[in-house]
mmCIF file with all atom_site columns, C-alpha atoms and ligand atoms in Angstrom:
data_model
loop_
_atom_site.group_PDB
_atom_site.id
_atom_site.type_symbol
_atom_site.label_atom_id
_atom_site.label_alt_id
_atom_site.label_comp_id
_atom_site.label_asym_id
_atom_site.label_entity_id
_atom_site.label_seq_id
_atom_site.pdbx_PDB_ins_code
_atom_site.Cartn_x
_atom_site.Cartn_y
_atom_site.Cartn_z
_atom_site.occupancy
_atom_site.B_iso_or_equiv
_atom_site.pdbx_formal_charge
_atom_site.auth_seq_id
_atom_site.auth_comp_id
_atom_site.auth_asym_id
_atom_site.auth_atom_id
_atom_site.pdbx_PDB_model_num
ATOM   1   C CA . MET A 1 1   ? 11.336  2.695   -17.434 1.00 0.00 ? 46  MET A CA 1
ATOM   2   C CA . ARG A 1 2   ? 8.402   2.857   -19.809 1.00 0.00 ? 47  ARG A CA 1
ATOM   3   C CA . PHE A 1 3   ? 5.440   1.047   -19.354 1.00 0.00 ? 48  PHE A CA 1
ATOM   4   C CA . PHE A 1 4   ? 2.464   0.029   -21.337 1.00 0.00 ? 49  PHE A CA 1
ATOM   5   C CA . ILE A 1 5   ? -0.774  -0.793  -20.276 1.00 0.00 ? 50  ILE A CA 1
ATOM   6   C CA . ASP A 1 6   ? -2.186  -4.565  -20.841 1.00 0.00 ? 51  ASP A CA 1
ATOM   7   C CA . SER A 1 7   ? -5.343  -4.502  -21.522 1.00 0.00 ? 52  SER A CA 1
ATOM   8   C CA . ALA A 1 8   ? -7.839  -3.365  -24.578 1.00 0.00 ? 53  ALA A CA 1
ATOM   9   C CA . ASP A 1 9   ? -10.549 -1.863  -22.489 1.00 0.00 ? 54  ASP A CA 1
ATOM   10  C CA . VAL A 1 10  ? -10.478 1.238   -23.421 1.00 0.00 ? 55  VAL A CA 1
ATOM   11  C CA . LYS A 1 11  ? -12.190 2.161   -19.908 1.00 0.00 ? 56  LYS A CA 1
ATOM   12  C CA . GLU A 1 12  ? -8.887  1.384   -18.344 1.00 0.00 ? 57  GLU A CA 1
ATOM   13  C CA . ILE A 1 13  ? -6.349  2.397   -20.703 1.00 0.00 ? 58  ILE A CA 1
ATOM   14  C CA . ARG A 1 14  ? -8.158  6.497   -21.037 1.00 0.00 ? 59  ARG A CA 1
ATOM   15  C CA . ALA A 1 15  ? -7.951  5.496   -16.771 1.00 0.00 ? 60  ALA A CA 1
ATOM   16  C CA . ALA A 1 16  ? -4.086  4.810   -16.832 1.00 0.00 ? 61  ALA A CA 1
ATOM   17  C CA . ASN A 1 17  ? -3.817  7.349   -19.819 1.00 0.00 ? 62  ASN A CA 1
ATOM   18  C CA . ASP A 1 18  ? -4.748  10.698  -17.525 1.00 0.00 ? 63  ASP A CA 1
ATOM   19  C CA . MET A 1 19  ? -2.386  9.246   -14.985 1.00 0.00 ? 64  MET A CA 1
ATOM   20  C CA . GLY A 1 20  ? 0.474   10.307  -16.971 1.00 0.00 ? 65  GLY A CA 1
ATOM   21  C CA . CYS A 1 21  ? 2.260   6.821   -16.978 1.00 0.00 ? 66  CYS A CA 1
ATOM   22  C CA . VAL A 1 22  ? 1.337   4.897   -19.950 1.00 0.00 ? 67  VAL A CA 1
ATOM   23  C CA . ASP A 1 23  ? 3.956   4.822   -22.813 1.00 0.00 ? 68  ASP A CA 1
ATOM   24  C CA . GLY A 1 24  ? 2.377   2.001   -24.695 1.00 0.00 ? 69  GLY A CA 1
ATOM   25  C CA . VAL A 1 25  ? -0.408  -0.738  -24.885 1.00 0.00 ? 70  VAL A CA 1
ATOM   26  C CA . THR A 1 26  ? -0.449  -4.453  -25.415 1.00 0.00 ? 71  THR A CA 1
ATOM   27  C CA . THR A 1 27  ? -3.107  -6.480  -25.953 1.00 0.00 ? 72  THR A CA 1
ATOM   28  C CA . ASN A 1 28  ? -3.918  -10.140 -27.235 1.00 0.00 ? 73  ASN A CA 1
ATOM   29  C CA . PRO A 1 29  ? -7.135  -12.092 -28.164 1.00 0.00 ? 74  PRO A CA 1
ATOM   30  C CA . SER A 1 30  ? -8.273  -13.021 -24.403 1.00 0.00 ? 75  SER A CA 1
ATOM   31  C CA . LEU A 1 31  ? -8.066  -9.278  -23.421 1.00 0.00 ? 76  LEU A CA 1
ATOM   32  C CA . LEU A 1 32  ? -9.810  -7.930  -26.524 1.00 0.00 ? 77  LEU A CA 1
ATOM   33  C CA . ALA A 1 33  ? -12.124 -11.234 -25.950 1.00 0.00 ? 78  ALA A CA 1
ATOM   34  C CA . LYS A 1 34  ? -13.023 -9.832  -23.260 1.00 0.00 ? 79  LYS A CA 1
ATOM   35  C CA . THR A 1 35  ? -14.166 -6.026  -24.735 1.00 0.00 ? 80  THR A CA 1
ATOM   36  C CA . GLY A 1 36  ? -16.730 -8.371  -27.091 1.00 0.00 ? 81  GLY A CA 1
ATOM   37  C CA . ARG A 1 37  ? -15.515 -6.045  -29.476 1.00 0.00 ? 82  ARG A CA 1
ATOM   38  C CA . PRO A 1 38  ? -14.085 -6.674  -33.226 1.00 0.00 ? 83  PRO A CA 1
ATOM   39  C CA . MET A 1 39  ? -10.155 -6.299  -32.916 1.00 0.00 ? 84  MET A CA 1
ATOM   40  C CA . LYS A 1 40  ? -9.901  -3.539  -35.422 1.00 0.00 ? 85  LYS A CA 1
ATOM   41  C CA . GLU A 1 41  ? -12.239 -1.098  -34.397 1.00 0.00 ? 86  GLU A CA 1
ATOM   42  C CA . ALA A 1 42  ? -10.562 -1.281  -30.755 1.00 0.00 ? 87  ALA A CA 1
ATOM   43  C CA . ILE A 1 43  ? -7.127  -1.301  -32.232 1.00 0.00 ? 88  ILE A CA 1
ATOM   44  C CA . LEU A 1 44  ? -7.804  1.411   -33.166 1.00 0.00 ? 89  LEU A CA 1
ATOM   45  C CA . GLU A 1 45  ? -9.371  3.404   -30.544 1.00 0.00 ? 90  GLU A CA 1
ATOM   46  C CA . ILE A 1 46  ? -6.853  2.913   -28.425 1.00 0.00 ? 91  ILE A CA 1
ATOM   47  C CA . CYS A 1 47  ? -4.186  3.820   -31.517 1.00 0.00 ? 92  CYS A CA 1
ATOM   48  C CA . SER A 1 48  ? -6.510  7.188   -31.356 1.00 0.00 ? 93  SER A CA 1
ATOM   49  C CA . ILE A 1 49  ? -5.721  6.999   -27.619 1.00 0.00 ? 94  ILE A CA 1
ATOM   50  C CA . VAL A 1 50  ? -1.929  6.368   -27.131 1.00 0.00 ? 95  VAL A CA 1
ATOM   51  C CA . ASP A 1 51  ? 0.303   7.520   -28.796 1.00 0.00 ? 96  ASP A CA 1
ATOM   52  C CA . GLY A 1 52  ? 2.867   4.914   -28.140 1.00 0.00 ? 97  GLY A CA 1
ATOM   53  C CA . PRO A 1 53  ? 4.108   0.883   -29.134 1.00 0.00 ? 98  PRO A CA 1
ATOM   54  C CA . ILE A 1 54  ? 0.164   -0.967  -30.007 1.00 0.00 ? 99  ILE A CA 1
ATOM   55  C CA . SER A 1 55  ? 1.158   -4.520  -29.547 1.00 0.00 ? 100 SER A CA 1
ATOM   56  C CA . ALA A 1 56  ? -1.962  -6.193  -31.579 1.00 0.00 ? 101 ALA A CA 1
ATOM   57  C CA . GLU A 1 57  ? -0.869  -10.036 -31.497 1.00 0.00 ? 102 GLU A CA 1
ATOM   58  C CA . CYS A 1 58  ? -1.372  -13.036 -34.722 1.00 0.00 ? 103 CYS A CA 1
ATOM   59  C CA . VAL A 1 59  ? -3.466  -15.568 -34.269 1.00 0.00 ? 104 VAL A CA 1
ATOM   60  C CA . THR A 1 60  ? -2.240  -18.261 -37.631 1.00 0.00 ? 105 THR A CA 1
ATOM   61  C CA . LEU A 1 61  ? 0.063   -20.549 -37.027 1.00 0.00 ? 106 LEU A CA 1
ATOM   62  C CA . THR A 1 62  ? 2.864   -20.681 -40.281 1.00 0.00 ? 107 THR A CA 1
ATOM   63  C CA . ALA A 1 63  ? 5.515   -17.935 -40.894 1.00 0.00 ? 108 ALA A CA 1
ATOM   64  C CA . ASP A 1 64  ? 4.009   -17.210 -44.301 1.00 0.00 ? 109 ASP A CA 1
ATOM   65  C CA . GLU A 1 65  ? 0.632   -16.886 -42.458 1.00 0.00 ? 110 GLU A CA 1
ATOM   66  C CA . MET A 1 66  ? 2.016   -14.718 -39.990 1.00 0.00 ? 111 MET A CA 1
ATOM   67  C CA . ILE A 1 67  ? 3.574   -12.439 -42.348 1.00 0.00 ? 112 ILE A CA 1
ATOM   68  C CA . ALA A 1 68  ? 0.615   -12.172 -44.085 1.00 0.00 ? 113 ALA A CA 1
ATOM   69  C CA . GLU A 1 69  ? -1.344  -11.487 -41.038 1.00 0.00 ? 114 GLU A CA 1
ATOM   70  C CA . GLY A 1 70  ? 1.642   -9.366  -39.547 1.00 0.00 ? 115 GLY A CA 1
ATOM   71  C CA . GLN A 1 71  ? 1.694   -6.812  -43.018 1.00 0.00 ? 116 GLN A CA 1
ATOM   72  C CA . GLY A 1 72  ? -1.785  -6.092  -42.261 1.00 0.00 ? 117 GLY A CA 1
ATOM   73  C CA . LEU A 1 73  ? -1.743  -5.376  -39.148 1.00 0.00 ? 118 LEU A CA 1
ATOM   74  C CA . ALA A 1 74  ? 1.143   -3.142  -39.062 1.00 0.00 ? 119 ALA A CA 1
ATOM   75  C CA . ALA A 1 75  ? -1.040  -1.279  -42.157 1.00 0.00 ? 120 ALA A CA 1
ATOM   76  C CA . TRP A 1 76  ? -3.816  -0.761  -40.067 1.00 0.00 ? 121 TRP A CA 1
ATOM   77  C CA . HIS A 1 77  ? -1.649  2.561   -37.970 1.00 0.00 ? 122 HIS A CA 1
ATOM   78  C CA . LYS A 1 78  ? 1.671   3.428   -37.836 1.00 0.00 ? 123 LYS A CA 1
ATOM   79  C CA . ASN A 1 79  ? 2.108   2.660   -34.151 1.00 0.00 ? 124 ASN A CA 1
ATOM   80  C CA . ILE A 1 80  ? 1.183   -1.151  -34.554 1.00 0.00 ? 125 ILE A CA 1
ATOM   81  C CA . VAL A 1 81  ? 3.581   -3.427  -33.142 1.00 0.00 ? 126 VAL A CA 1
ATOM   82  C CA . VAL A 1 82  ? 3.142   -7.375  -34.555 1.00 0.00 ? 127 VAL A CA 1
ATOM   83  C CA . LYS A 1 83  ? 3.239   -9.809  -31.690 1.00 0.00 ? 128 LYS A CA 1
ATOM   84  C CA . ILE A 1 84  ? 3.954   -13.095 -32.695 1.00 0.00 ? 129 ILE A CA 1
ATOM   85  C CA . PRO A 1 85  ? 4.163   -16.525 -30.411 1.00 0.00 ? 130 PRO A CA 1
ATOM   86  C CA . MET A 1 86  ? 7.623   -17.781 -30.001 1.00 0.00 ? 131 MET A CA 1
ATOM   87  C CA . GLY A 1 87  ? 8.075   -20.825 -32.353 1.00 0.00 ? 132 GLY A CA 1
ATOM   88  C CA . VAL A 1 88  ? 10.143  -22.044 -35.283 1.00 0.00 ? 133 VAL A CA 1
ATOM   89  C CA . GLU A 1 89  ? 7.307   -20.648 -36.991 1.00 0.00 ? 134 GLU A CA 1
ATOM   90  C CA . GLY A 1 90  ? 7.145   -17.398 -35.580 1.00 0.00 ? 135 GLY A CA 1
ATOM   91  C CA . MET A 1 91  ? 11.095  -16.911 -35.698 1.00 0.00 ? 136 MET A CA 1
ATOM   92  C CA . LYS A 1 92  ? 10.215  -16.461 -39.471 1.00 0.00 ? 137 LYS A CA 1
ATOM   93  C CA . ALA A 1 93  ? 8.420   -14.214 -39.185 1.00 0.00 ? 138 ALA A CA 1
ATOM   94  C CA . VAL A 1 94  ? 9.877   -12.363 -37.242 1.00 0.00 ? 139 VAL A CA 1
ATOM   95  C CA . LYS A 1 95  ? 12.732  -12.495 -39.016 1.00 0.00 ? 140 LYS A CA 1
ATOM   96  C CA . ALA A 1 96  ? 10.668  -11.411 -42.262 1.00 0.00 ? 141 ALA A CA 1
ATOM   97  C CA . LEU A 1 97  ? 9.072   -8.986  -41.020 1.00 0.00 ? 142 LEU A CA 1
ATOM   98  C CA . THR A 1 98  ? 12.196  -6.777  -39.426 1.00 0.00 ? 143 THR A CA 1
ATOM   99  C CA . ALA A 1 99  ? 13.411  -7.276  -43.013 1.00 0.00 ? 144 ALA A CA 1
ATOM   100 C CA . LYS A 1 100 ? 10.202  -4.925  -43.756 1.00 0.00 ? 145 LYS A CA 1
ATOM   101 C CA . GLY A 1 101 ? 10.758  -2.516  -41.433 1.00 0.00 ? 146 GLY A CA 1
ATOM   102 C CA . ILE A 1 102 ? 7.612   -3.643  -39.469 1.00 0.00 ? 147 ILE A CA 1
ATOM   103 C CA . LYS A 1 103 ? 7.996   -4.081  -35.203 1.00 0.00 ? 148 LYS A CA 1
ATOM   104 C CA . THR A 1 104 ? 7.541   -7.649  -33.360 1.00 0.00 ? 149 THR A CA 1
ATOM   105 C CA . ASN A 1 105 ? 6.751   -8.138  -30.491 1.00 0.00 ? 150 ASN A CA 1
ATOM   106 C CA . VAL A 1 106 ? 7.753   -11.819 -29.849 1.00 0.00 ? 151 VAL A CA 1
ATOM   107 C CA . THR A 1 107 ? 5.444   -12.974 -27.334 1.00 0.00 ? 152 THR A CA 1
ATOM   108 C CA . LEU A 1 108 ? 4.629   -16.054 -24.519 1.00 0.00 ? 153 LEU A CA 1
ATOM   109 C CA . CYS A 1 109 ? 8.699   -16.824 -23.796 1.00 0.00 ? 154 CYS A CA 1
ATOM   110 C CA . PHE A 1 110 ? 9.396   -18.726 -20.684 1.00 0.00 ? 155 PHE A CA 1
ATOM   111 C CA . SER A 1 111 ? 13.023  -19.252 -20.799 1.00 0.00 ? 156 SER A CA 1
ATOM   112 C CA . PRO A 1 112 ? 16.194  -17.122 -21.630 1.00 0.00 ? 157 PRO A CA 1
ATOM   113 C CA . ASN A 1 113 ? 17.470  -19.290 -24.430 1.00 0.00 ? 158 ASN A CA 1
ATOM   114 C CA . GLN A 1 114 ? 13.844  -18.316 -26.327 1.00 0.00 ? 159 GLN A CA 1
ATOM   115 C CA . ALA A 1 115 ? 15.169  -14.313 -25.866 1.00 0.00 ? 160 ALA A CA 1
ATOM   116 C CA . LEU A 1 116 ? 18.031  -15.100 -27.055 1.00 0.00 ? 161 LEU A CA 1
ATOM   117 C CA . LEU A 1 117 ? 16.093  -16.856 -29.991 1.00 0.00 ? 162 LEU A CA 1
ATOM   118 C CA . ALA A 1 118 ? 14.347  -13.771 -30.261 1.00 0.00 ? 163 ALA A CA 1
ATOM   119 C CA . ALA A 1 119 ? 17.258  -11.414 -30.323 1.00 0.00 ? 164 ALA A CA 1
ATOM   120 C CA . LYS A 1 120 ? 18.547  -13.549 -32.581 1.00 0.00 ? 165 LYS A CA 1
ATOM   121 C CA . ALA A 1 121 ? 15.159  -13.121 -35.213 1.00 0.00 ? 166 ALA A CA 1
ATOM   122 C CA . GLY A 1 122 ? 15.884  -9.413  -34.440 1.00 0.00 ? 167 GLY A CA 1
ATOM   123 C CA . ALA A 1 123 ? 12.678  -8.903  -32.453 1.00 0.00 ? 168 ALA A CA 1
ATOM   124 C CA . THR A 1 124 ? 11.476  -5.509  -31.348 1.00 0.00 ? 169 THR A CA 1
ATOM   125 C CA . TYR A 1 125 ? 10.862  -6.699  -27.878 1.00 0.00 ? 170 TYR A CA 1
ATOM   126 C CA . ILE A 1 126 ? 10.848  -10.075 -26.069 1.00 0.00 ? 171 ILE A CA 1
ATOM   127 C CA . SER A 1 127 ? 7.309   -10.533 -23.413 1.00 0.00 ? 172 SER A CA 1
ATOM   128 C CA . PRO A 1 128 ? 8.818   -13.083 -20.975 1.00 0.00 ? 173 PRO A CA 1
ATOM   129 C CA . PHE A 1 129 ? 5.585   -13.328 -19.371 1.00 0.00 ? 174 PHE A CA 1
ATOM   130 C CA . VAL A 1 130 ? 6.357   -13.482 -15.201 1.00 0.00 ? 175 VAL A CA 1
ATOM   131 C CA . GLY A 1 131 ? 3.165   -14.942 -13.161 1.00 0.00 ? 176 GLY A CA 1
ATOM   132 C CA . ARG A 1 132 ? 2.809   -17.358 -15.811 1.00 0.00 ? 177 ARG A CA 1
ATOM   133 C CA . LEU A 1 133 ? 6.062   -19.094 -14.933 1.00 0.00 ? 178 LEU A CA 1
ATOM   134 C CA . ASP A 1 134 ? 5.272   -18.326 -11.450 1.00 0.00 ? 179 ASP A CA 1
ATOM   135 C CA . ASP A 1 135 ? 1.914   -19.837 -11.341 1.00 0.00 ? 180 ASP A CA 1
ATOM   136 C CA . ILE A 1 136 ? 3.549   -23.209 -12.292 1.00 0.00 ? 181 ILE A CA 1
ATOM   137 C CA . GLY A 1 137 ? 5.738   -22.945 -9.184  1.00 0.00 ? 182 GLY A CA 1
ATOM   138 C CA . GLN A 1 138 ? 9.149   -21.401 -11.214 1.00 0.00 ? 183 GLN A CA 1
ATOM   139 C CA . ASP A 1 139 ? 10.559  -18.393 -10.958 1.00 0.00 ? 184 ASP A CA 1
ATOM   140 C CA . GLY A 1 140 ? 9.597   -15.902 -13.075 1.00 0.00 ? 185 GLY A CA 1
ATOM   141 C CA . LEU A 1 141 ? 11.636  -12.858 -11.952 1.00 0.00 ? 186 LEU A CA 1
ATOM   142 C CA . LYS A 1 142 ? 14.465  -15.257 -12.143 1.00 0.00 ? 187 LYS A CA 1
ATOM   143 C CA . MET A 1 143 ? 14.402  -15.756 -15.731 1.00 0.00 ? 188 MET A CA 1
ATOM   144 C CA . VAL A 1 144 ? 14.202  -12.004 -16.726 1.00 0.00 ? 189 VAL A CA 1
ATOM   145 C CA . ARG A 1 145 ? 17.059  -10.943 -14.620 1.00 0.00 ? 190 ARG A CA 1
ATOM   146 C CA . GLU A 1 146 ? 18.609  -13.858 -17.076 1.00 0.00 ? 191 GLU A CA 1
ATOM   147 C CA . ILE A 1 147 ? 17.220  -12.246 -20.124 1.00 0.00 ? 192 ILE A CA 1
ATOM   148 C CA . CYS A 1 148 ? 18.564  -9.193  -18.840 1.00 0.00 ? 193 CYS A CA 1
ATOM   149 C CA . GLN A 1 149 ? 21.851  -10.230 -18.693 1.00 0.00 ? 194 GLN A CA 1
ATOM   150 C CA . ILE A 1 150 ? 22.094  -12.205 -21.673 1.00 0.00 ? 195 ILE A CA 1
ATOM   151 C CA . TYR A 1 151 ? 21.362  -9.256  -23.976 1.00 0.00 ? 196 TYR A CA 1
ATOM   152 C CA . LYS A 1 152 ? 23.445  -6.790  -22.137 1.00 0.00 ? 197 LYS A CA 1
ATOM   153 C CA . ASN A 1 153 ? 26.414  -9.568  -23.029 1.00 0.00 ? 198 ASN A CA 1
ATOM   154 C CA . TYR A 1 154 ? 25.791  -9.179  -26.380 1.00 0.00 ? 199 TYR A CA 1
ATOM   155 C CA . GLY A 1 155 ? 24.075  -5.736  -26.985 1.00 0.00 ? 200 GLY A CA 1
ATOM   156 C CA . TYR A 1 156 ? 21.510  -7.026  -28.235 1.00 0.00 ? 201 TYR A CA 1
ATOM   157 C CA . ALA A 1 157 ? 18.668  -4.284  -29.238 1.00 0.00 ? 202 ALA A CA 1
ATOM   158 C CA . THR A 1 158 ? 15.637  -6.559  -28.312 1.00 0.00 ? 203 THR A CA 1
ATOM   159 C CA . GLN A 1 159 ? 14.008  -4.636  -25.662 1.00 0.00 ? 204 GLN A CA 1
ATOM   160 C CA . VAL A 1 160 ? 13.394  -6.381  -22.659 1.00 0.00 ? 205 VAL A CA 1
ATOM   161 C CA . LEU A 1 161 ? 8.507   -6.558  -21.761 1.00 0.00 ? 206 LEU A CA 1
ATOM   162 C CA . VAL A 1 162 ? 8.394   -8.115  -18.756 1.00 0.00 ? 207 VAL A CA 1
ATOM   163 C CA . ALA A 1 163 ? 4.787   -9.330  -19.215 1.00 0.00 ? 208 ALA A CA 1
ATOM   164 C CA . SER A 1 164 ? 2.632   -11.201 -16.954 1.00 0.00 ? 209 SER A CA 1
ATOM   165 C CA . VAL A 1 165 ? 2.968   -9.155  -14.605 1.00 0.00 ? 210 VAL A CA 1
ATOM   166 C CA . ARG A 1 166 ? 0.536   -9.686  -11.449 1.00 0.00 ? 211 ARG A CA 1
ATOM   167 C CA . ASN A 1 167 ? 1.614   -7.289  -8.149  1.00 0.00 ? 212 ASN A CA 1
ATOM   168 C CA . PRO A 1 168 ? 4.251   -4.042  -7.677  1.00 0.00 ? 213 PRO A CA 1
ATOM   169 C CA . ILE A 1 169 ? 6.780   -6.790  -6.333  1.00 0.00 ? 214 ILE A CA 1
ATOM   170 C CA . HIS A 1 170 ? 7.484   -7.864  -9.883  1.00 0.00 ? 215 HIS A CA 1
ATOM   171 C CA . LEU A 1 171 ? 7.437   -4.383  -11.320 1.00 0.00 ? 216 LEU A CA 1
ATOM   172 C CA . LEU A 1 172 ? 9.768   -3.211  -8.422  1.00 0.00 ? 217 LEU A CA 1
ATOM   173 C CA . GLU A 1 173 ? 11.917  -6.260  -9.232  1.00 0.00 ? 218 GLU A CA 1
ATOM   174 C CA . SER A 1 174 ? 12.041  -5.798  -12.854 1.00 0.00 ? 219 SER A CA 1
ATOM   175 C CA . ALA A 1 175 ? 13.067  -1.401  -13.140 1.00 0.00 ? 220 ALA A CA 1
ATOM   176 C CA . LEU A 1 176 ? 16.010  -2.953  -10.421 1.00 0.00 ? 221 LEU A CA 1
ATOM   177 C CA . MET A 1 177 ? 17.343  -5.820  -13.429 1.00 0.00 ? 222 MET A CA 1
ATOM   178 C CA . GLY A 1 178 ? 16.532  -2.251  -15.774 1.00 0.00 ? 223 GLY A CA 1
ATOM   179 C CA . ALA A 1 179 ? 14.326  -3.591  -18.228 1.00 0.00 ? 224 ALA A CA 1
ATOM   180 C CA . HIS A 1 180 ? 13.166  -1.573  -20.908 1.00 0.00 ? 225 HIS A CA 1
ATOM   181 C CA . VAL A 1 181 ? 9.517   -1.884  -20.219 1.00 0.00 ? 226 VAL A CA 1
ATOM   182 C CA . ALA A 1 182 ? 6.507   -3.440  -18.078 1.00 0.00 ? 227 ALA A CA 1
ATOM   183 C CA . THR A 1 183 ? 3.403   -4.345  -19.441 1.00 0.00 ? 228 THR A CA 1
ATOM   184 C CA . LEU A 1 184 ? 1.227   -3.854  -16.355 1.00 0.00 ? 229 LEU A CA 1
ATOM   185 C CA . PRO A 1 185 ? -2.863  -4.193  -16.103 1.00 0.00 ? 230 PRO A CA 1
ATOM   186 C CA . LEU A 1 186 ? -4.145  -1.373  -14.205 1.00 0.00 ? 231 LEU A CA 1
ATOM   187 C CA . SER A 1 187 ? -5.206  -2.597  -10.763 1.00 0.00 ? 232 SER A CA 1
ATOM   188 C CA . VAL A 1 188 ? -1.112  -3.242  -10.367 1.00 0.00 ? 233 VAL A CA 1
ATOM   189 C CA . ILE A 1 189 ? -0.687  0.525   -12.003 1.00 0.00 ? 234 ILE A CA 1
ATOM   190 C CA . GLN A 1 190 ? -3.511  1.390   -9.035  1.00 0.00 ? 235 GLN A CA 1
ATOM   191 C CA . GLN A 1 191 ? -1.379  -0.460  -6.458  1.00 0.00 ? 236 GLN A CA 1
ATOM   192 C CA . LEU A 1 192 ? 1.716   1.461   -7.353  1.00 0.00 ? 237 LEU A CA 1
ATOM   193 C CA . ALA A 1 193 ? 0.227   4.868   -6.129  1.00 0.00 ? 238 ALA A CA 1
ATOM   194 C CA . GLN A 1 194 ? -0.852  2.791   -2.866  1.00 0.00 ? 239 GLN A CA 1
ATOM   195 C CA . HIS A 1 195 ? 0.982   3.411   0.058   1.00 0.00 ? 240 HIS A CA 1
ATOM   196 C CA . PRO A 1 196 ? -1.528  3.116   3.873   1.00 0.00 ? 241 PRO A CA 1
ATOM   197 C CA . LEU A 1 197 ? 0.904   6.071   5.330   1.00 0.00 ? 242 LEU A CA 1
ATOM   198 C CA . THR A 1 198 ? -0.133  8.776   2.634   1.00 0.00 ? 243 THR A CA 1
ATOM   199 C CA . ASP A 1 199 ? -3.586  7.936   3.194   1.00 0.00 ? 244 ASP A CA 1
ATOM   200 C CA . SER A 1 200 ? -2.839  8.386   6.826   1.00 0.00 ? 245 SER A CA 1
ATOM   201 C CA . GLY A 1 201 ? -0.627  11.178  6.329   1.00 0.00 ? 246 GLY A CA 1
ATOM   202 C CA . ILE A 1 202 ? -3.848  13.128  3.820   1.00 0.00 ? 247 ILE A CA 1
ATOM   203 C CA . LYS A 1 203 ? -6.322  12.216  6.812   1.00 0.00 ? 248 LYS A CA 1
ATOM   204 C CA . LYS A 1 204 ? -4.456  13.478  9.398   1.00 0.00 ? 249 LYS A CA 1
ATOM   205 C CA . PHE A 1 205 ? -3.418  17.042  7.077   1.00 0.00 ? 250 PHE A CA 1
ATOM   206 C CA . LEU A 1 206 ? -6.978  17.301  6.501   1.00 0.00 ? 251 LEU A CA 1
ATOM   207 C CA . ALA A 1 207 ? -7.850  17.675  10.470  1.00 0.00 ? 252 ALA A CA 1
ATOM   208 C CA . ASP A 1 208 ? -5.298  19.628  11.367  1.00 0.00 ? 253 ASP A CA 1
ATOM   209 C CA . TRP A 1 209 ? -6.010  21.982  8.318   1.00 0.00 ? 254 TRP A CA 1
ATOM   210 C CA . GLU A 1 210 ? -9.765  22.411  10.127  1.00 0.00 ? 255 GLU A CA 1
ATOM   211 C CA . LYS A 1 211 ? -7.463  23.624  13.217  1.00 0.00 ? 256 LYS A CA 1
ATOM   212 C CA . VAL A 1 212 ? -6.031  26.449  11.130  1.00 0.00 ? 257 VAL A CA 1
ATOM   213 C CA . PRO A 1 213 ? -7.700  29.860  11.260  1.00 0.00 ? 258 PRO A CA 1
ATOM   214 C CA . LYS A 1 214 ? -9.325  31.070  7.900   1.00 0.00 ? 259 LYS A CA 1
ATOM   215 C CA . ALA A 1 215 ? -8.669  34.359  6.593   1.00 0.00 ? 260 ALA A CA 1
ATOM   216 C CA . LYS A 1 216 ? -12.163 36.534  7.057   1.00 0.00 ? 261 LYS A CA 1
HETATM 217 O O1 . G3P B 2 .   ? 0.115   -9.604  -22.025 1.00 0.00 ? 376 G3P B O1 1
HETATM 218 C C1 . G3P B 2 .   ? 0.159   -10.771 -22.099 1.00 0.00 ? 376 G3P B C1 1
HETATM 219 C C2 . G3P B 2 .   ? 0.111   -11.495 -20.690 1.00 0.00 ? 376 G3P B C2 1
HETATM 220 O O2 . G3P B 2 .   ? 1.071   -10.054 -20.096 1.00 0.00 ? 376 G3P B O2 1
HETATM 221 C C3 . G3P B 2 .   ? -0.891  -11.967 -20.588 1.00 0.00 ? 376 G3P B C3 1
HETATM 222 O O3 . G3P B 2 .   ? -0.445  -12.151 -18.543 1.00 0.00 ? 376 G3P B O3 1
HETATM 223 O O4 . G3P B 2 .   ? -1.837  -12.381 -16.733 1.00 0.00 ? 376 G3P B O4 1
HETATM 224 O O5 . G3P B 2 .   ? -3.015  -13.373 -18.361 1.00 0.00 ? 376 G3P B O5 1
HETATM 225 O O6 . G3P B 2 .   ? -0.995  -14.260 -17.295 1.00 0.00 ? 376 G3P B O6 1
HETATM 226 P P1 . G3P B 2 .   ? -1.488  -13.103 -18.127 1.00 0.00 ? 376 G3P B P1 1
#
């Protein structure tokens, strides 16, 4: 399973990258706004840190605008993946950008049917938002399970990129379903390393080490 970090903050990206678990990065306008930096400056620095797919999101609404914007974003760096919001205009843009050899990540997916549409349009990645569906009392992981099953049934090449991941259970269940990628906040990546028995085990080993005679 590939891990992307869901952040536009280069400090967070470097911290996760140093752990050796980062295969790519996803950004969105909200994450960029938190950095207070111009988009291009932040994205290019991210590209210099991580050698993998870096999602940069379109902020226009019509297909023609998204196609032009997407081509512009893709020209920034070879690793840019153009993030396109789900919708009729978005699907037209995905079809056109795919035909030009530009990779796309369809974002704001909240149903298996939306994911099916994105695969048919030729999207490189589909981003089902698990946490936001849970937030409104629906089952985000059930959506991911159904998308994985549908893509498997028909052999679609579109990769399932699980997004809006809020906790390690979201990740574990997505991995068990065989989702290709998960994009994770730094806090969730750090949580993955934690276990109380690991902490108490280290404490005990260090305490016992004090009792081991040291060579003179
Ligand atoms: O990158 C998109 C997605 O991961 C956002 O997550 O936590 O804002 O729902 P969240």
